[in-house]
PDB file of C-alpha atoms and ligand atoms in Angstrom:
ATOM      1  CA  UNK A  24    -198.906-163.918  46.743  1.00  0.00           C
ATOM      2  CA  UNK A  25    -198.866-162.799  50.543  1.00  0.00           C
ATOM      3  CA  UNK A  26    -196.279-160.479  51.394  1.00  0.00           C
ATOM      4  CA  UNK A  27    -194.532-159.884  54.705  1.00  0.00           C
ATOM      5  CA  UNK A  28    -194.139-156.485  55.156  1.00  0.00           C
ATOM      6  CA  UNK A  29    -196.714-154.663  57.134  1.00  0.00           C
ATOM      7  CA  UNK A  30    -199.449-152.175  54.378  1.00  0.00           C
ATOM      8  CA  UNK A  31    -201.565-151.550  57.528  1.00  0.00           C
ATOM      9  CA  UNK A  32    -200.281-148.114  57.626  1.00  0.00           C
ATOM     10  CA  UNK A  33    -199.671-147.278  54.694  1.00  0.00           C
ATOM     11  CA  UNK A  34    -200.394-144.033  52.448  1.00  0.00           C
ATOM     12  CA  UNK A  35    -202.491-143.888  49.259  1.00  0.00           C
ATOM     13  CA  UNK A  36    -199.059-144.083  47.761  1.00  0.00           C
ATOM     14  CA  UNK A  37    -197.578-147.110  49.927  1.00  0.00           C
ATOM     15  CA  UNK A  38    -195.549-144.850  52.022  1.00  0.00           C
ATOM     16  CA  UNK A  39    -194.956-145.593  55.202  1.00  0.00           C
ATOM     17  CA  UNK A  40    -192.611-143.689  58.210  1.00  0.00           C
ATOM     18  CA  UNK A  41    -189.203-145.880  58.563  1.00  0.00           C
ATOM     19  CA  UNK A  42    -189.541-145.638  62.530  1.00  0.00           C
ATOM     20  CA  UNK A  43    -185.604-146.018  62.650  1.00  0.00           C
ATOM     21  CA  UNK A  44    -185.938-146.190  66.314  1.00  0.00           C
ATOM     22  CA  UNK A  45    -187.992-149.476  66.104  1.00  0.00           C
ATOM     23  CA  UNK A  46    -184.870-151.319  64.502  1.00  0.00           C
ATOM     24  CA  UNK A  47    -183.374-153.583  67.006  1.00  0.00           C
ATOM     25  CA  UNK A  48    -179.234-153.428  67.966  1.00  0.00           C
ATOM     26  CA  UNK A  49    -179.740-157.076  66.518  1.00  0.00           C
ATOM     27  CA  UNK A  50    -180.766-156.109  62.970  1.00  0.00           C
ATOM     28  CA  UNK A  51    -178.115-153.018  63.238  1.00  0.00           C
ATOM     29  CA  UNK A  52    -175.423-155.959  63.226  1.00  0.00           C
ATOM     30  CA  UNK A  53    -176.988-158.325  60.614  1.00  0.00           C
ATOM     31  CA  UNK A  54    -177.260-155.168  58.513  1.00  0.00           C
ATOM     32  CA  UNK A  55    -173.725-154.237  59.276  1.00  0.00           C
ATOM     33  CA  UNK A  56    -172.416-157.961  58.741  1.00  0.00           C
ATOM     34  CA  UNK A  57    -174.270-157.925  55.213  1.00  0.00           C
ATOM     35  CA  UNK A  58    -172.923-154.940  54.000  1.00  0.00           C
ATOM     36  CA  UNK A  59    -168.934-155.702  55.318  1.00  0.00           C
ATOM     37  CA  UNK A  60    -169.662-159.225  53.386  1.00  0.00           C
ATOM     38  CA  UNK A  61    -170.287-157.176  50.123  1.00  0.00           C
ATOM     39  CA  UNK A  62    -167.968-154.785  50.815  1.00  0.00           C
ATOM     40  CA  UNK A  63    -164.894-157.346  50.490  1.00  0.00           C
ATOM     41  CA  UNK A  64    -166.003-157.961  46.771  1.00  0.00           C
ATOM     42  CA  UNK A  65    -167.181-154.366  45.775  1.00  0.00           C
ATOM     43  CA  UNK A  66    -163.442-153.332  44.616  1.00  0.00           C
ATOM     44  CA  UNK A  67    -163.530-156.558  42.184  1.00  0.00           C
ATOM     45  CA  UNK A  68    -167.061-156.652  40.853  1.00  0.00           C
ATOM     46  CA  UNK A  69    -168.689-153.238  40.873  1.00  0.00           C
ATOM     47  CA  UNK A  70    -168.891-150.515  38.806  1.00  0.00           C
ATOM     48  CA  UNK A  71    -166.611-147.398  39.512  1.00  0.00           C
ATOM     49  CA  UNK A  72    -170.095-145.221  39.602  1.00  0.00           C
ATOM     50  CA  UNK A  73    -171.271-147.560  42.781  1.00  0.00           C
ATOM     51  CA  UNK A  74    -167.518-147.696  44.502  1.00  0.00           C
ATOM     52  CA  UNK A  75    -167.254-143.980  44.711  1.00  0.00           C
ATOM     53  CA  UNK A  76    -171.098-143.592  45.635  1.00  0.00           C
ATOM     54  CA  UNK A  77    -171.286-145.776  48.561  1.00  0.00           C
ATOM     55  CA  UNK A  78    -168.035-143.651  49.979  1.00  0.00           C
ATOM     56  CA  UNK A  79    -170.016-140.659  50.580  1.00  0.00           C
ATOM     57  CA  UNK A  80    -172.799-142.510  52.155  1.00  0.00           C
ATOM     58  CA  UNK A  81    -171.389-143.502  55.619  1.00  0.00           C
ATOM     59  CA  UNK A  82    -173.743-146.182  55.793  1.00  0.00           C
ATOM     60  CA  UNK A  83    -171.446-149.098  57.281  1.00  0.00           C
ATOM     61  CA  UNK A  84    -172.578-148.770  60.772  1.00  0.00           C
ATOM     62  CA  UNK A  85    -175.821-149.482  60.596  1.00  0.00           C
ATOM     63  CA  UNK A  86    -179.578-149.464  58.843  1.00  0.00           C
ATOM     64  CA  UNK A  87    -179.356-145.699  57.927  1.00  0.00           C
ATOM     65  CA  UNK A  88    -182.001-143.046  58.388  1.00  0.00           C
ATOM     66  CA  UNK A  89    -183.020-142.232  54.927  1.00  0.00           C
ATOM     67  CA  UNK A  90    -183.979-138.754  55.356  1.00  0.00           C
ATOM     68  CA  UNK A  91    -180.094-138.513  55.913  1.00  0.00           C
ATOM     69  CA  UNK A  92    -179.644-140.275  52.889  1.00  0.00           C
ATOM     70  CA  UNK A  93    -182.465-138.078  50.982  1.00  0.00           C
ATOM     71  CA  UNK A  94    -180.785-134.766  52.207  1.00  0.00           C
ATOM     72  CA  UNK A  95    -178.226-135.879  50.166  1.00  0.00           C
ATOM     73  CA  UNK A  96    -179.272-137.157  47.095  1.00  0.00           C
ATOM     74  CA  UNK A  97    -181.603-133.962  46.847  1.00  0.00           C
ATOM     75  CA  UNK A  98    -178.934-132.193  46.273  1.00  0.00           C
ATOM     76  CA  UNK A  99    -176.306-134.587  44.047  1.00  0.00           C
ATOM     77  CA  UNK A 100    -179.255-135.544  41.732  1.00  0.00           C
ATOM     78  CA  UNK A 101    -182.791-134.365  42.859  1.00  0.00           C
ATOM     79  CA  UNK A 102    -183.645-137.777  43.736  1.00  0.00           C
ATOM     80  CA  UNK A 103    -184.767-139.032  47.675  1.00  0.00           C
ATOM     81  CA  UNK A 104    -185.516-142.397  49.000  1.00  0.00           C
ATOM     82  CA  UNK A 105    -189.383-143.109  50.005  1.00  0.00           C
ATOM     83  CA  UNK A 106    -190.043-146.052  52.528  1.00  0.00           C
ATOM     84  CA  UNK A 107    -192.578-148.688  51.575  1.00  0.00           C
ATOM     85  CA  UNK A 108    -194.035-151.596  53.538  1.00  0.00           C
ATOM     86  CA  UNK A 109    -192.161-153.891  50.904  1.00  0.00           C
ATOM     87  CA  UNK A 110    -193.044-154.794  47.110  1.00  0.00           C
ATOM     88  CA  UNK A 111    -195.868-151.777  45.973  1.00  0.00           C
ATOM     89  CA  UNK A 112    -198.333-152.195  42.895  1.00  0.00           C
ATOM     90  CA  UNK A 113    -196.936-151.278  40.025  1.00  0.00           C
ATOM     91  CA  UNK A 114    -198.686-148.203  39.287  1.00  0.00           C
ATOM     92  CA  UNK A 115    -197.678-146.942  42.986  1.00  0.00           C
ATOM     93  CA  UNK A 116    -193.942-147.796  41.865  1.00  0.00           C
ATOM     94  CA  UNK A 117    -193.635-146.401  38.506  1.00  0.00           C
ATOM     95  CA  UNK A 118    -195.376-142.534  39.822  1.00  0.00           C
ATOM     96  CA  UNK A 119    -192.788-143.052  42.167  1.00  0.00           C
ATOM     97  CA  UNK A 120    -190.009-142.965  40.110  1.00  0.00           C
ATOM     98  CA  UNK A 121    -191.432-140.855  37.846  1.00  0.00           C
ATOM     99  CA  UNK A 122    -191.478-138.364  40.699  1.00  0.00           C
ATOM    100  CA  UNK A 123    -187.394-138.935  41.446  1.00  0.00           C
ATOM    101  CA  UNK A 124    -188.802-140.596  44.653  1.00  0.00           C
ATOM    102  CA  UNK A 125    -187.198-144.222  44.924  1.00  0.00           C
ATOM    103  CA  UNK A 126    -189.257-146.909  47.562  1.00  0.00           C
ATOM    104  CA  UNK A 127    -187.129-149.101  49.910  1.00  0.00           C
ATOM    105  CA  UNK A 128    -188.570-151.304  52.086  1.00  0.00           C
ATOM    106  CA  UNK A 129    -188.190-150.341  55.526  1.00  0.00           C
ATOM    107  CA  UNK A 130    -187.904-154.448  57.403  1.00  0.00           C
ATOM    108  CA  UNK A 131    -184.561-156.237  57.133  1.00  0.00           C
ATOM    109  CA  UNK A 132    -184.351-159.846  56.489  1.00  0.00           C
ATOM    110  CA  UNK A 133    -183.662-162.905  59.459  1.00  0.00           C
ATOM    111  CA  UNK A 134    -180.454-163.898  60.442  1.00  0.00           C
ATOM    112  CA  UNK A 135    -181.121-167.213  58.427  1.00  0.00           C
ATOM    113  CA  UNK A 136    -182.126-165.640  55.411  1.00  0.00           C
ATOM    114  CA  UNK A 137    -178.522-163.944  55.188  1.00  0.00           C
ATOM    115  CA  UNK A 138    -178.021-165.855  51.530  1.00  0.00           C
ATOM    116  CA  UNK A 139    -181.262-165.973  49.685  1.00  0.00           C
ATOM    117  CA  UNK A 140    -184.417-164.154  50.189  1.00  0.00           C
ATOM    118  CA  UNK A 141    -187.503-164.118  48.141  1.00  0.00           C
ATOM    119  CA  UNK A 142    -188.996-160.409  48.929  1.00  0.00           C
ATOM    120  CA  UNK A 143    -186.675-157.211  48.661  1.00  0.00           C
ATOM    121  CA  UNK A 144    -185.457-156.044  52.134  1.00  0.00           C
ATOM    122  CA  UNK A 145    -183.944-152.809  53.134  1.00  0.00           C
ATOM    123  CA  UNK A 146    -180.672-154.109  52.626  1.00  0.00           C
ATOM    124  CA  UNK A 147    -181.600-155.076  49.120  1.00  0.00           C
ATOM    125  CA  UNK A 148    -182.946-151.880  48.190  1.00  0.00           C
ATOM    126  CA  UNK A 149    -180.771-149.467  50.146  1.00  0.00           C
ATOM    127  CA  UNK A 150    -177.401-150.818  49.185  1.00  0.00           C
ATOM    128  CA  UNK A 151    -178.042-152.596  45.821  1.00  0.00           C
ATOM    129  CA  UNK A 152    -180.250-149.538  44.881  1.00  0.00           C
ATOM    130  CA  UNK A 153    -179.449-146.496  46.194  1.00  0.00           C
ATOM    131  CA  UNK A 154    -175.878-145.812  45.636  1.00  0.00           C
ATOM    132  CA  UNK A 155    -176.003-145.543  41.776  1.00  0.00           C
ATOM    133  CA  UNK A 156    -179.496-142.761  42.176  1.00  0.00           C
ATOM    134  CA  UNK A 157    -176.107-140.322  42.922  1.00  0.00           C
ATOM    135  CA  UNK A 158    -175.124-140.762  39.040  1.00  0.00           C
ATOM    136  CA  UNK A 159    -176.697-138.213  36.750  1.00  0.00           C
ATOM    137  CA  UNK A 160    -177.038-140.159  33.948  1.00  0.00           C
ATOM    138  CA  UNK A 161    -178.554-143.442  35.797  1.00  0.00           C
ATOM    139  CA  UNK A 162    -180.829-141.329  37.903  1.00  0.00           C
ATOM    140  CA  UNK A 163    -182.244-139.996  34.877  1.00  0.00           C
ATOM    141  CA  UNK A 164    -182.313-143.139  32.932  1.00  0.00           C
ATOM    142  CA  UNK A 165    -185.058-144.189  36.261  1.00  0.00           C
ATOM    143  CA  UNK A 166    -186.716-141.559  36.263  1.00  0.00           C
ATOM    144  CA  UNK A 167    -187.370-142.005  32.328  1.00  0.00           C
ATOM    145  CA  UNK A 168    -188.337-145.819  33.326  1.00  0.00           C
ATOM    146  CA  UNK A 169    -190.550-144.425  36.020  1.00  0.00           C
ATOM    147  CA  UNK A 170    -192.233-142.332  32.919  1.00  0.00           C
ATOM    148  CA  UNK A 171    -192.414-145.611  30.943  1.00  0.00           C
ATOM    149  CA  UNK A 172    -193.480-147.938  33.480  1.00  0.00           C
ATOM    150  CA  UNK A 173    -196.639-145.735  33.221  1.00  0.00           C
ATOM    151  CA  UNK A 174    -197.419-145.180  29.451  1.00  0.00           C
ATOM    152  CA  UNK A 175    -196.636-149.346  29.463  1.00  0.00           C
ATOM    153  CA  UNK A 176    -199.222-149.633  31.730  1.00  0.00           C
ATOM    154  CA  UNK A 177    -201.721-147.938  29.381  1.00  0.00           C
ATOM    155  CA  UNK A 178    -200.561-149.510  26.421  1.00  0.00           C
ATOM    156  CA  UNK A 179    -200.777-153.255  28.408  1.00  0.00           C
ATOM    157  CA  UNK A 180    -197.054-153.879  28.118  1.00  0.00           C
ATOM    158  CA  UNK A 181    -195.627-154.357  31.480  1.00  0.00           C
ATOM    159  CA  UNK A 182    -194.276-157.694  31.330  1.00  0.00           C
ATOM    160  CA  UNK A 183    -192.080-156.221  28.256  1.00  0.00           C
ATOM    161  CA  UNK A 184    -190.745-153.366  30.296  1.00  0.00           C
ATOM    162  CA  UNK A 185    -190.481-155.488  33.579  1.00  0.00           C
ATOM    163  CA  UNK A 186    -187.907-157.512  31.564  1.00  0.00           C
ATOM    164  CA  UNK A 187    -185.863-154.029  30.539  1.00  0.00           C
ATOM    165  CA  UNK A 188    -185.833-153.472  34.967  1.00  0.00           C
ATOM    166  CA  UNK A 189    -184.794-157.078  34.990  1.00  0.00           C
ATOM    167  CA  UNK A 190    -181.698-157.078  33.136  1.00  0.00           C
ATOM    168  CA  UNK A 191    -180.744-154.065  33.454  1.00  0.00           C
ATOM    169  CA  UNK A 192    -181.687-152.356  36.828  1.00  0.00           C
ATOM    170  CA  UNK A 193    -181.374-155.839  38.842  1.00  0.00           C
ATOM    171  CA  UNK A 194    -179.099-157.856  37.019  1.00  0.00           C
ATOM    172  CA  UNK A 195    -177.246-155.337  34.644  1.00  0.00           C
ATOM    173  CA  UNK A 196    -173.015-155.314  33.739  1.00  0.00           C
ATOM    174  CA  UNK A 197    -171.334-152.933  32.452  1.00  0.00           C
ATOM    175  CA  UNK A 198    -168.217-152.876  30.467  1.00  0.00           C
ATOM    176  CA  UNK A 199    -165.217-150.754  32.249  1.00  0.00           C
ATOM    177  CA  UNK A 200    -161.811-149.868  31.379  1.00  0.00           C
ATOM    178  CA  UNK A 201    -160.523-153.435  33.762  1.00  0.00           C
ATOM    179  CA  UNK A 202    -163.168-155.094  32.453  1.00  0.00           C
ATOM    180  CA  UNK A 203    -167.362-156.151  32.811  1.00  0.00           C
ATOM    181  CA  UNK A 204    -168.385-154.838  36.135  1.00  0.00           C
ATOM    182  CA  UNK A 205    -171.945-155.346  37.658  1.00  0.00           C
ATOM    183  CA  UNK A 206    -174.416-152.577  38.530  1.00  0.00           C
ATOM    184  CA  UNK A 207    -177.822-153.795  38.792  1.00  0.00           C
ATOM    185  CA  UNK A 208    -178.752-154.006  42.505  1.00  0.00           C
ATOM    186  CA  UNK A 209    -179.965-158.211  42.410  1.00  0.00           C
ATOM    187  CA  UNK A 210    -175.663-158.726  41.800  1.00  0.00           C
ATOM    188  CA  UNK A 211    -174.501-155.939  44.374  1.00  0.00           C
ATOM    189  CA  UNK A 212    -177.072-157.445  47.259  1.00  0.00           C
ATOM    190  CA  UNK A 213    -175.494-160.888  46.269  1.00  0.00           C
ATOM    191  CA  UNK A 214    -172.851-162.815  48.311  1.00  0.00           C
ATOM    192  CA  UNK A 215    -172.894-165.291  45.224  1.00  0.00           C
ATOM    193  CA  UNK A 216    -173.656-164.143  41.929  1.00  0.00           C
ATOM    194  CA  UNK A 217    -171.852-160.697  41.794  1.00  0.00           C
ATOM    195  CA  UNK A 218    -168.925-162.868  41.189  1.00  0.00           C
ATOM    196  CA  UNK A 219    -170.670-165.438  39.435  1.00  0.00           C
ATOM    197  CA  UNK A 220    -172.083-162.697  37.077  1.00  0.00           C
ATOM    198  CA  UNK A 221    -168.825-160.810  36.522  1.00  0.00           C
ATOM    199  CA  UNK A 222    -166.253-163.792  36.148  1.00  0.00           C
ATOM    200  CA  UNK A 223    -167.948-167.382  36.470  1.00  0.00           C
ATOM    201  CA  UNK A 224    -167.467-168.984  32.675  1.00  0.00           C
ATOM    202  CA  UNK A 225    -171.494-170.815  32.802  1.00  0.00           C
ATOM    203  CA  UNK A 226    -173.594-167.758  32.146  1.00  0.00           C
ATOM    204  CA  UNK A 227    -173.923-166.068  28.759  1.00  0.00           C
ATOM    205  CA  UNK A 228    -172.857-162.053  28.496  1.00  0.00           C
ATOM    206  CA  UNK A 229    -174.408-160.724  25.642  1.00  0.00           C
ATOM    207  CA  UNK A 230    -174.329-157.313  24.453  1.00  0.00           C
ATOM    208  CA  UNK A 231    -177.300-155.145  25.250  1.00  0.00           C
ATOM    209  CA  UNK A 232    -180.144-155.742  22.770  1.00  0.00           C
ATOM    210  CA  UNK A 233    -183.567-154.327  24.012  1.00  0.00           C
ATOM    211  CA  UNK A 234    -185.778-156.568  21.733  1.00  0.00           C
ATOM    212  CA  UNK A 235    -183.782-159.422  22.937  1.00  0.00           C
ATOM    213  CA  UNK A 236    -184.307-158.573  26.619  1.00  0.00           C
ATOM    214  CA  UNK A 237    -187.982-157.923  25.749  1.00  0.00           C
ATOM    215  CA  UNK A 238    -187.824-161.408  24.410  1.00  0.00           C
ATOM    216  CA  UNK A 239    -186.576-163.352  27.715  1.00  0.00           C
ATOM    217  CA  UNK A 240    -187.809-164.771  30.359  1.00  0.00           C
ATOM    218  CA  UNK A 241    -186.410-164.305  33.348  1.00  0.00           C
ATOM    219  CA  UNK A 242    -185.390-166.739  36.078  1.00  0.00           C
ATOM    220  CA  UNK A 243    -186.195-165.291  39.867  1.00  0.00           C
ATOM    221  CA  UNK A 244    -185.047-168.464  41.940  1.00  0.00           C
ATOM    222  CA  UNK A 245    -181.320-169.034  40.442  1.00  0.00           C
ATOM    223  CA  UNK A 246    -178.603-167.289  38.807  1.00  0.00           C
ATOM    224  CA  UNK A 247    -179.112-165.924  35.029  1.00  0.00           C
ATOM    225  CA  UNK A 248    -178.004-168.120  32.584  1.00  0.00           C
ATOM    226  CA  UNK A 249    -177.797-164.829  30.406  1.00  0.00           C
ATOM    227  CA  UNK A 250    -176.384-161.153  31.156  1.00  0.00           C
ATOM    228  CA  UNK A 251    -176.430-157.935  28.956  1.00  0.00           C
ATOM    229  CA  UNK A 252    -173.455-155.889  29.331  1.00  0.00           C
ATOM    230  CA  UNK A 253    -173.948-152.037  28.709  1.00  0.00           C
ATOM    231  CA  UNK A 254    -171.177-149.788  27.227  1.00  0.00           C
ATOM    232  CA  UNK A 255    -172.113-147.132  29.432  1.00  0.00           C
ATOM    233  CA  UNK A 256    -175.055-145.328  31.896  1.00  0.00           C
ATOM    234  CA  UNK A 257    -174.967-142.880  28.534  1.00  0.00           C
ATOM    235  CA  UNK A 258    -175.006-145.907  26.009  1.00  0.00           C
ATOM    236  CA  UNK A 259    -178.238-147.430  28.199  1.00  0.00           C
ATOM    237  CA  UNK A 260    -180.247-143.993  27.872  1.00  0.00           C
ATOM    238  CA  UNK A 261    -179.603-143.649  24.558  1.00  0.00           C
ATOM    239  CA  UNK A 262    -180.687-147.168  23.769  1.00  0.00           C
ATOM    240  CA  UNK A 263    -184.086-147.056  25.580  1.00  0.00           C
ATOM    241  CA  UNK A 264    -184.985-143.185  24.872  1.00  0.00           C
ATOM    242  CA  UNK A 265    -186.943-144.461  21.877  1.00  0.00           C
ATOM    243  CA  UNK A 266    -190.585-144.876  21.923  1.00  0.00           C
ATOM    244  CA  UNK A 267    -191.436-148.218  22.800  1.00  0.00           C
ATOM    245  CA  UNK A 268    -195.253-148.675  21.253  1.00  0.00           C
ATOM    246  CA  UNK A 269    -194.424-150.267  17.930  1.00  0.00           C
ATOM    247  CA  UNK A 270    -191.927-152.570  19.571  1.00  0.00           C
ATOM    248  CA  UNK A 271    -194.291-153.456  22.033  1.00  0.00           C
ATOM    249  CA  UNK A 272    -196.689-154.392  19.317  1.00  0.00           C
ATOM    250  CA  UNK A 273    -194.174-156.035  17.458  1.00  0.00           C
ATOM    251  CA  UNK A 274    -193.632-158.388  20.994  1.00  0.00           C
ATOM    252  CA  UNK A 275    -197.666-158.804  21.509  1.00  0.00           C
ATOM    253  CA  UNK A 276    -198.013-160.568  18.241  1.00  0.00           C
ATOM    254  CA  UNK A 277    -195.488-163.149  19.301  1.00  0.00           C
ATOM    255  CA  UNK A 278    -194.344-164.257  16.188  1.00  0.00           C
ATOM    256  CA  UNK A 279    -190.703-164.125  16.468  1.00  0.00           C
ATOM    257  CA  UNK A 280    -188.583-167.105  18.428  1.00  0.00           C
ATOM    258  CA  UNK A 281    -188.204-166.787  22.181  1.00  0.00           C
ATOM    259  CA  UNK A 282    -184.240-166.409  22.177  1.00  0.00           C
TER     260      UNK A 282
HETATM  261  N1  HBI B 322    -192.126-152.424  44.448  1.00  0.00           N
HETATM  262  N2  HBI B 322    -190.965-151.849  46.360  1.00  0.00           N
HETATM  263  C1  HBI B 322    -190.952-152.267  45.084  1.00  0.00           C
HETATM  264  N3  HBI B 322    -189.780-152.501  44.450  1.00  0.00           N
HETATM  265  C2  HBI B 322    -189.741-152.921  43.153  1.00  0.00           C
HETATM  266  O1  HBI B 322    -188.644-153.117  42.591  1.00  0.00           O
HETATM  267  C3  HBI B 322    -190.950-153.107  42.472  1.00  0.00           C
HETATM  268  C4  HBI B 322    -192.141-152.840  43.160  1.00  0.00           C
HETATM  269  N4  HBI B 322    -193.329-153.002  42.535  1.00  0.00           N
HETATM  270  C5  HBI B 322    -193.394-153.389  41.150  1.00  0.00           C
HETATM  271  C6  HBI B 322    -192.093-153.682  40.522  1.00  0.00           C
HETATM  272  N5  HBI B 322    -190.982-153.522  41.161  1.00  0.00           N
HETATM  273  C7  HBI B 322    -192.017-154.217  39.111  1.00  0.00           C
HETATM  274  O2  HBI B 322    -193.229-154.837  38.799  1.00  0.00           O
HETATM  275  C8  HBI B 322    -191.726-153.160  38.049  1.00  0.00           C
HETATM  276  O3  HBI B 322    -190.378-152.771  38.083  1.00  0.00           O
HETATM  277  C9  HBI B 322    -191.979-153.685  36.678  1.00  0.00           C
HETATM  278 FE1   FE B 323    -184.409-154.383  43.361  1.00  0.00          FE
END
């Protein structure tokens, strides 16, 4: 796969500067369009974590500087954002997070990509990301996967763990007191599946089951026919503090139905 974002200056680590100035008045207002489009449904479909995160963040105007950003979620959870040249090797992204540093990509997507994109842009990763690192318990809970991501690595297992990111991280609900709300960042970036997720009747919502998300494959050009609700940020540590080698080993041998 070729990817668009620009490695040439990258670190050892994939780190890159943001060069904020370089963003053009242009991108400032597709950024800004973007995030009023999501903003409309955020009261509806997200989480009450993500509502009152994004409040503190002043990030409306335009593409923010993260070392803003950073200065801030040093201090809320000891967490600060990184910029990368785009998607990073997986090794590079796991010591990342295992280091409370999270990577967004630093380009923004075209106008005509406003809908669909393949790669994560800044947009992506800043607002669909970022918001929720201020939330103790789900900034933990990454920096745990960060931790995981690597022993998986060892133990040959991250397509299992991938699919834990998947539907939870990217495409994860969450049940509230008014209902299933979405918090993984694939829904909040959305214009069409955070509702579809939270309230369309076609999709499954199943209750979180980590040997059944370890068991499915994912879909990465359409909506999920399945999502897998979490009772809480708390309920999702506990579930995947557990060490995962046997269950791994359970998943390599393959003998159990694809759900
Ligand atoms: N790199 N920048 C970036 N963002 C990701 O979400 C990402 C990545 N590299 C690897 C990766 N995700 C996944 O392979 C792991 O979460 C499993
Ligand atoms: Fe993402």
């Amino acid at each position: 796969m070729s990817l668009r974002g620009d490695y040439s200056r990258a670190g050892s680590d994939f780190s890159v500067e943001q060069d904020w100035e370089k963003y053009t008045p242009e991108e400032h207002a597709l950024y800004r369009r973007l995030f009023e489009r999501q903003s409309k449904l955020v009261p509806r479909y997200a989480c009450p974590e993500w509502i009152s995160a994004i409040s503190h963040l002043d990030a409306a105007r335009e593409i923010p500087v993260f070392e803003m950003i950073s200065k801030k979620l040093r201090k809320a959870t000891g967490w600060e954002i990184v910029a990368v040249p785009g998607l990073i090797p997986d090794d590079a992204f796991f010591t990342h997070l295992a280091n409370r540093r999270f990577p967004v990509t630093v380009w923004l997507r075209k106008p005509e990509e406003l809908d669909y994109i393949v790669e994560p842009d800044v947009f992506h990763d800043f607002f669909g990301h970022v918001p929720l690192l201020f939330e103790r318990v789900y900034a933990d809970h990454l920096y745990e996967y960060g931790k995981g991501g690597l022993k998986a690595m060892r133990l040959d297992a991250v397509k299992f763990l991938a699919r834990l990111y998947w539907f939870t991280i990217e495409f994860g609900l969450v049940k509230t007191g008014k209902g299933v709300r979405a918090y993984g960042a694939g829904l909040m970036s959305s214009g069409g599946e955070l509702a579809y997720s939270v309230e369309d009747p076609r999709p499954k919502r199943l209750p979180f089951d980590l040997e059944r998300i370890m068991r499915t494959e994912y879909l990465i050009d359409r909506y999920q026919d399945s999502y897998f609700v979490i009772d809480s940020f708390e309920h999702l540590m506990r579930e995947t503090a557990p060490d995962f080698t046997p269950l791994y080993a359970r998943l390599k041998m393959g003998t159990y139905p694809i759900l």
